[in-house]
Coordinates of C-alpha atoms in Angstrom, one line a residue:
X20 CA 116.8 101.4 82.7
X21 CA 112.8 99.6 83.0
X22 CA 110.1 102.7 84.2
X23 CA 107.9 102.1 86.8
X24 CA 104.2 102.5 85.2
X25 CA 101.4 103.9 85.8
X26 CA 98.1 102.4 86.5
X27 CA 96.0 103.3 82.5
X28 CA 92.6 102.3 85.6
X29 CA 91.5 104.6 88.9
X30 CA 92.4 102.8 91.5
X31 CA 91.4 104.0 95.0
X32 CA 92.8 107.5 94.1
X33 CA 94.3 109.3 96.8
X34 CA 96.0 107.5 99.8
X35 CA 96.7 110.0 102.1
X36 CA 92.9 110.8 102.0
X37 CA 92.1 107.4 102.2
X38 CA 93.6 107.4 105.4
X39 CA 92.6 110.7 106.7
X40 CA 89.3 110.8 105.9
X41 CA 88.3 107.4 108.1
X42 CA 85.0 108.5 110.3
X43 CA 85.8 108.6 113.6
X44 CA 82.1 108.0 115.2
X45 CA 81.6 108.8 118.1
X46 CA 85.3 109.0 119.3
X47 CA 84.5 113.4 118.5
X48 CA 86.4 113.5 121.7
X49 CA 89.3 111.4 122.0
X50 CA 92.1 110.5 119.4
X51 CA 91.7 106.9 120.1
X52 CA 88.9 104.0 121.2
X53 CA 89.5 102.8 124.1
X54 CA 91.5 99.7 125.5
X55 CA 89.0 97.8 128.0
X56 CA 90.9 94.3 129.6
X57 CA 88.0 92.4 130.8
X58 CA 87.0 89.1 129.6
X59 CA 83.0 89.3 130.3
X60 CA 81.2 92.5 131.0
X61 CA 78.9 92.4 134.4
X62 CA 75.3 92.6 134.0
X63 CA 72.2 94.1 135.8
X64 CA 70.5 90.3 136.2
X65 CA 69.7 87.4 134.5
X66 CA 68.1 88.6 131.9
X67 CA 71.0 90.6 130.6
X68 CA 73.0 88.3 131.4
X69 CA 71.0 85.9 129.0
X70 CA 70.4 88.5 125.7
X71 CA 75.1 88.8 126.1
X72 CA 75.4 85.6 125.8
X73 CA 73.7 85.8 123.3
X74 CA 75.2 88.0 121.6
X75 CA 76.4 86.8 118.2
X76 CA 75.5 89.7 115.7
X77 CA 77.1 92.9 118.3
X78 CA 73.9 94.2 119.3
X79 CA 74.7 97.0 122.4
X80 CA 77.4 96.4 125.6
X81 CA 77.9 94.7 127.7
X82 CA 78.6 91.6 126.5
X83 CA 82.0 88.7 126.2
X84 CA 84.7 89.7 124.6
X85 CA 85.1 87.0 122.0
X86 CA 82.4 88.9 121.0
X87 CA 84.4 92.0 120.7
X88 CA 85.6 94.8 122.0
X89 CA 85.1 98.9 122.1
X90 CA 88.7 98.8 120.0
X91 CA 87.8 95.6 117.8
X92 CA 85.0 97.5 116.7
X93 CA 86.3 100.5 116.3
X94 CA 89.4 99.5 114.0
X95 CA 87.1 97.0 112.0
X96 CA 84.5 99.8 111.4
X97 CA 87.8 101.8 109.3
X98 CA 88.4 98.9 107.8
X99 CA 84.8 98.3 106.3
X100 CA 85.6 101.8 105.6
X101 CA 89.2 101.7 103.7
X102 CA 87.4 98.6 101.8
X103 CA 84.0 100.0 101.0
X104 CA 82.5 96.9 102.3
X105 CA 79.6 95.9 104.3
X106 CA 81.9 94.8 107.0
X107 CA 84.8 93.6 109.1
X108 CA 85.2 91.2 111.1
X109 CA 88.8 90.4 113.6
X110 CA 90.6 87.2 113.7
X111 CA 94.2 85.5 115.7
X112 CA 96.2 85.7 112.9
X113 CA 96.0 86.6 109.3
X114 CA 95.8 83.0 108.8
X115 CA 93.3 82.3 111.0
X116 CA 90.7 84.9 109.8
X117 CA 91.3 82.5 106.4
X118 CA 91.2 79.2 107.2
X119 CA 87.5 80.7 110.0
X120 CA 86.6 82.2 106.3
X121 CA 87.5 78.0 104.4
X122 CA 85.7 76.2 107.0
X123 CA 83.0 78.5 106.7
X124 CA 82.6 78.2 103.4
X125 CA 83.0 74.6 102.7
X126 CA 81.9 70.8 102.9
X127 CA 83.5 67.8 102.4
X128 CA 83.1 66.7 99.4
X129 CA 83.7 70.4 97.9
X130 CA 86.4 71.8 95.2
X131 CA 87.6 75.2 96.1
X132 CA 90.6 76.8 93.3
X133 CA 93.8 78.3 94.7
X134 CA 95.9 80.6 93.7
X135 CA 99.6 78.3 93.3
X136 CA 101.6 81.1 94.8
X137 CA 99.5 81.4 97.5
X138 CA 101.3 81.5 101.6
X139 CA 102.5 78.5 101.5
X140 CA 101.1 78.2 105.6
X141 CA 97.8 78.9 103.4
X142 CA 98.9 75.7 101.1
X143 CA 99.8 73.3 103.9
X144 CA 96.6 74.0 105.8
X145 CA 94.8 73.1 102.0
X146 CA 96.7 69.7 101.7
X147 CA 96.5 69.0 104.9
X148 CA 93.7 69.1 107.6
X149 CA 91.5 70.7 104.2
X150 CA 91.7 67.1 102.4
X151 CA 91.0 64.5 105.5
X152 CA 87.7 66.2 105.7
X153 CA 87.3 65.5 102.5
X154 CA 87.9 68.4 100.6
X155 CA 90.2 69.0 97.4
X156 CA 91.5 71.9 96.0
X157 CA 93.1 72.8 92.4
X158 CA 96.1 75.7 91.7
X159 CA 95.9 77.5 88.8
X160 CA 98.3 80.8 87.6
X161 CA 97.6 83.6 87.2
X162 CA 96.8 82.8 83.1
X163 CA 94.8 79.9 83.8
X164 CA 92.1 82.0 86.2
X165 CA 91.2 83.8 83.6
X166 CA 90.4 79.7 81.6
X167 CA 87.9 79.3 84.5
X168 CA 85.2 76.9 83.0
X169 CA 88.4 74.1 82.2
X170 CA 88.6 73.6 85.7
X171 CA 85.8 74.6 86.9
X172 CA 83.4 71.4 88.4
X173 CA 79.9 70.5 89.7
X174 CA 81.4 70.4 93.1
X175 CA 83.6 74.0 92.7
X176 CA 81.5 76.4 95.1
X177 CA 84.7 78.6 96.3
X178 CA 87.7 80.5 94.7
X179 CA 90.6 81.6 96.2
X180 CA 93.0 83.6 95.1
X181 CA 96.1 86.1 96.2
X182 CA 97.1 88.7 94.1
X183 CA 100.1 89.3 93.5
X184 CA 101.1 86.0 95.5
X185 CA 103.9 85.5 97.4
X186 CA 107.3 86.0 96.2
X187 CA 106.7 85.6 93.0
X188 CA 103.8 88.3 92.5
X189 CA 102.0 86.1 89.7
X190 CA 98.2 89.2 89.1
X191 CA 94.9 88.1 89.0
X192 CA 92.9 89.3 86.7
X193 CA 90.1 89.5 89.6
X194 CA 87.3 91.1 87.4
X195 CA 86.7 87.9 85.5
X196 CA 87.7 85.7 87.6
X197 CA 83.8 87.6 89.9
X198 CA 81.8 88.3 86.7
X199 CA 82.7 84.4 85.7
X200 CA 81.8 83.0 90.2
X201 CA 78.3 85.4 89.9
X202 CA 77.3 82.9 86.5
X203 CA 77.7 80.2 89.0
X204 CA 77.0 80.9 92.6
X205 CA 81.0 79.9 93.4
X206 CA 81.8 81.8 96.9
X207 CA 85.4 84.8 95.9
X208 CA 87.5 84.5 98.4
X209 CA 90.4 87.1 98.1
X210 CA 93.7 87.4 100.1
X211 CA 94.8 91.2 99.9
X212 CA 97.6 91.6 101.5
X213 CA 100.1 93.0 99.7
X214 CA 97.3 95.3 98.9
X215 CA 95.8 96.9 101.2
X216 CA 92.8 98.1 100.7
X217 CA 94.4 102.2 99.3
X218 CA 96.2 100.2 96.2
X219 CA 93.0 97.9 95.5
X220 CA 89.1 96.8 97.0
X221 CA 88.3 93.1 95.1
X222 CA 84.9 93.8 96.9
X223 CA 84.5 96.9 93.9
X224 CA 85.0 94.4 91.6
X225 CA 82.5 91.9 92.5
X226 CA 83.9 89.3 95.0
X227 CA 82.1 88.3 98.3
X228 CA 85.3 88.6 101.0
X229 CA 88.2 89.8 101.3
X230 CA 91.2 89.3 103.9
X231 CA 94.2 90.7 105.5
X232 CA 97.0 89.7 107.7
X233 CA 96.9 93.2 108.7
X234 CA 100.2 92.0 110.9
X235 CA 101.7 94.0 107.7
X236 CA 101.5 97.3 106.3
X237 CA 98.4 97.6 108.2
X238 CA 99.3 97.9 112.0
X239 CA 103.1 98.5 110.6
X240 CA 105.5 98.2 112.4
X241 CA 106.0 94.4 113.3
X242 CA 104.6 93.9 117.1
X243 CA 100.8 92.7 116.4
X244 CA 99.1 89.6 114.4
X245 CA 95.7 89.8 114.1
X246 CA 93.9 89.3 110.4
X247 CA 91.1 90.9 108.8
X248 CA 88.2 89.7 107.6
X249 CA 85.6 92.6 105.2
X250 CA 82.2 91.2 103.3
X251 CA 79.4 92.2 101.6
X252 CA 76.1 92.2 103.1
X253 CA 75.5 88.1 102.2
X254 CA 77.6 86.8 104.0
X255 CA 78.6 89.2 107.5
X256 CA 76.4 87.4 109.7
X257 CA 77.5 84.1 108.8
X258 CA 81.2 84.7 109.5
X259 CA 81.3 86.3 112.2
X260 CA 78.9 83.1 114.3
X261 CA 81.7 80.8 112.2
X262 CA 83.8 83.0 114.7
X263 CA 82.2 83.6 118.0
X264 CA 82.1 80.0 117.4
X265 CA 85.5 79.4 116.9
X266 CA 86.9 81.5 119.1
X267 CA 89.1 82.8 116.9
X268 CA 88.5 86.4 118.4
X269 CA 91.7 89.0 118.3
X270 CA 92.6 91.1 121.5
X271 CA 92.8 94.6 122.8
X272 CA 95.8 95.7 122.4
X273 CA 96.7 93.8 119.0
X274 CA 93.8 95.6 117.4
X275 CA 94.5 98.4 119.1
X276 CA 98.2 98.5 117.2
X277 CA 96.2 98.2 114.3
X278 CA 94.4 101.3 114.6
X279 CA 97.4 103.5 115.5
X280 CA 99.5 101.2 112.3
X281 CA 96.4 102.7 109.3
X282 CA 97.0 106.6 110.4
X283 CA 100.2 106.4 108.8
X284 CA 99.3 103.4 106.9
X285 CA 99.2 106.4 103.6
X286 CA 102.6 107.6 104.4
X287 CA 104.2 104.7 105.5
X288 CA 103.5 102.4 102.7
X289 CA 103.8 106.0 99.5
X290 CA 107.5 106.2 101.4
X291 CA 108.8 102.0 101.0
X292 CA 107.3 102.6 97.5
X293 CA 109.1 105.3 96.9
X294 CA 112.7 103.8 98.7
X295 CA 111.7 100.1 96.6
X296 CA 111.7 102.4 93.3
X297 CA 115.4 103.1 93.0
X298 CA 116.0 99.7 94.8
X299 CA 115.4 97.9 91.9
X300 CA 116.1 99.9 89.3
X301 CA 119.7 100.8 91.1
X302 CA 119.4 96.2 91.4
X303 CA 117.6 95.7 87.5
X304 CA 121.5 96.8 86.7
X305 CA 124.3 95.8 89.0
X306 CA 126.6 92.8 87.9
X307 CA 125.0 90.5 89.7
X308 CA 121.5 90.5 89.9
X309 CA 120.3 88.2 87.3
X310 CA 116.7 89.1 87.5
X311 CA 114.6 91.2 89.2
X312 CA 110.6 89.9 90.5
X313 CA 108.1 93.1 91.0
X314 CA 104.4 93.4 89.1
X315 CA 105.6 97.1 88.6
X316 CA 108.5 95.5 85.9
X317 CA 107.3 96.1 82.3
X318 CA 109.3 92.1 82.5
X319 CA 106.8 90.5 84.6
X320 CA 105.0 88.6 83.0
X321 CA 101.5 89.6 84.2
X322 CA 102.6 93.3 84.2
X323 CA 99.5 94.0 81.8
X324 CA 97.8 92.7 84.5
X325 CA 98.6 95.2 87.3
X326 CA 98.7 97.6 85.6
X327 CA 94.6 97.2 84.4
X328 CA 94.3 97.1 88.8
X329 CA 96.5 99.9 90.5
X330 CA 98.6 103.1 90.2
X331 CA 101.2 101.7 91.9
X332 CA 103.2 99.5 94.0
X333 CA 104.1 99.2 97.2
X334 CA 107.6 97.9 98.7
X335 CA 108.1 94.7 98.3
X336 CA 109.7 92.2 95.0
X337 CA 112.1 89.5 94.7
X338 CA 115.5 88.9 92.7
X339 CA 117.8 86.4 91.9
X340 CA 121.2 85.6 91.3
X341 CA 123.8 83.1 90.2
X342 CA 123.3 80.4 92.8
X343 CA 126.3 80.5 95.5
X344 CA 127.3 78.3 97.7
X345 CA 126.4 78.5 100.9
X346 CA 128.6 80.1 102.9
X347 CA 129.1 83.5 100.5
X348 CA 125.0 83.6 101.2
X349 CA 125.9 83.9 104.5
X350 CA 128.3 86.0 103.6
X351 CA 125.9 88.4 102.5
X352 CA 123.3 88.6 104.7
X353 CA 125.8 89.8 106.8
X354 CA 127.1 93.1 105.2
X355 CA 123.4 93.6 105.1
X356 CA 122.8 95.3 108.6
X357 CA 119.7 97.4 107.8
X358 CA 117.7 93.6 106.8
X359 CA 116.6 92.2 109.1
X360 CA 116.7 89.2 108.2
X361 CA 113.4 88.0 108.9
X362 CA 110.4 86.9 108.0
X363 CA 107.7 89.5 108.7
X364 CA 107.4 92.4 106.2
X365 CA 105.3 95.1 105.4
X366 CA 106.6 96.9 108.6
X367 CA 109.1 99.9 109.5
X368 CA 112.3 97.7 109.3
X369 CA 113.5 96.8 106.0
X370 CA 114.2 92.7 106.0
X371 CA 115.6 89.7 103.9
X372 CA 114.8 86.0 102.8
X373 CA 116.5 83.6 100.2
X374 CA 113.2 80.9 99.5
X375 CA 112.7 78.5 96.9
X376 CA 111.8 79.4 93.5
X377 CA 108.5 77.0 92.2
X378 CA 110.1 74.5 89.6
X379 CA 106.7 76.4 87.3
X380 CA 108.5 79.1 87.3
X381 CA 110.7 79.4 84.1
X382 CA 114.3 79.7 83.4
X383 CA 115.0 79.7 86.9
X384 CA 118.0 76.9 87.5
X385 CA 120.9 77.6 88.6
X386 CA 119.6 80.9 90.7
X387 CA 118.5 82.2 94.1
X388 CA 116.5 83.8 94.9
X389 CA 115.6 86.7 98.0
X390 CA 112.8 88.9 98.9
X391 CA 113.0 91.8 100.1
X392 CA 111.0 94.2 102.1
X393 CA 111.8 97.7 102.5
X394 CA 111.0 99.6 105.3
X395 CA 111.2 103.4 105.8
X396 CA 115.3 104.0 106.5
X397 CA 117.0 106.4 104.4
X398 CA 117.4 104.6 101.0
X399 CA 120.4 106.1 100.1
X400 CA 121.8 104.6 102.5
X401 CA 119.9 100.7 101.9
X402 CA 121.0 101.5 98.7
X403 CA 124.8 101.8 98.9
X404 CA 125.3 98.5 101.8
X405 CA 122.8 96.1 98.9
X406 CA 124.9 97.6 96.4
X407 CA 128.5 96.7 98.2
X408 CA 126.5 93.6 100.1
X409 CA 125.5 92.1 96.5
X410 CA 129.5 92.3 95.6
X411 CA 130.1 88.7 97.6
X412 CA 128.0 87.2 95.4
X413 CA 130.2 88.1 92.3

């Protein structure tokens, strides 16, 4: 049975320490930042009113809430610390964070390079809406990202990487990408949602902007839609101006959920990774399972690249079975009482979703794929339930 290997390269260090040592700034007498439910601050005179309306670079309160609130300030401070960046920004969803960053940098006539197995809504946005603006995209495999000289043209201005990517977990050698892009003045963006800041800090390898769908692991309880952006000093103010101008701000309640989730992130991620290791080992040996897809496993195409950057995995993986009848598939899913049929992932409850393998995935003909997000339920119970339910597909 293939073992889950440890990284040969130093990563984020002790996960627990990374979170419990987060600075608390001026909130030393209180465990949490306050939630102020307001639209506009109250000003003492017209001069202050005018200054507040022009406050696009986060000076003092009072301000209009679209410019930020005490709780969004607090959560942005914590994300900056965890991602080791210059500054962070919050948006109303992970997708809003992504589209805001793309629109901040791209202009008509520009061309971008992007991960081929990127989150499907991002692909749809790029192909539908950015293309209307005259912005083109080339979708690359993880291997093609190591051959960028073949794909970069004079109008290539941005590289967008999601790694490990959605469902099939392609892992890009981001250090190679960053070094290439720096020499040519190309902006580099990375969706780091899979990793969280505890497993990987892309800015340390030369990336310019890091994005999270904080609805996933960061908030951790499937109760908030929110996105975050962490950036270098060069791009912080321009991105903040765009977020304010476009109204893509995060709400106070969502920001507070994210703030609380960060406090247990290391504990959850450690527990989920341990259970995932047990599940992938069980599935690898299960007679109904044809393939387990995880970059943590040596059989994955990008396993060696994964080992370059990671000390451990997380709680997400996929597996494939011989394509069943729809009725068999439905019976299998109904047997999974503790695996919710849900698109979300990274929360405390385990989830499962079927998906169609991309055309380029080798040896996928005749197979049906499922993605699992492991929660914090007891490992033995999940293994027994999943193993038993899979007998319906034999």
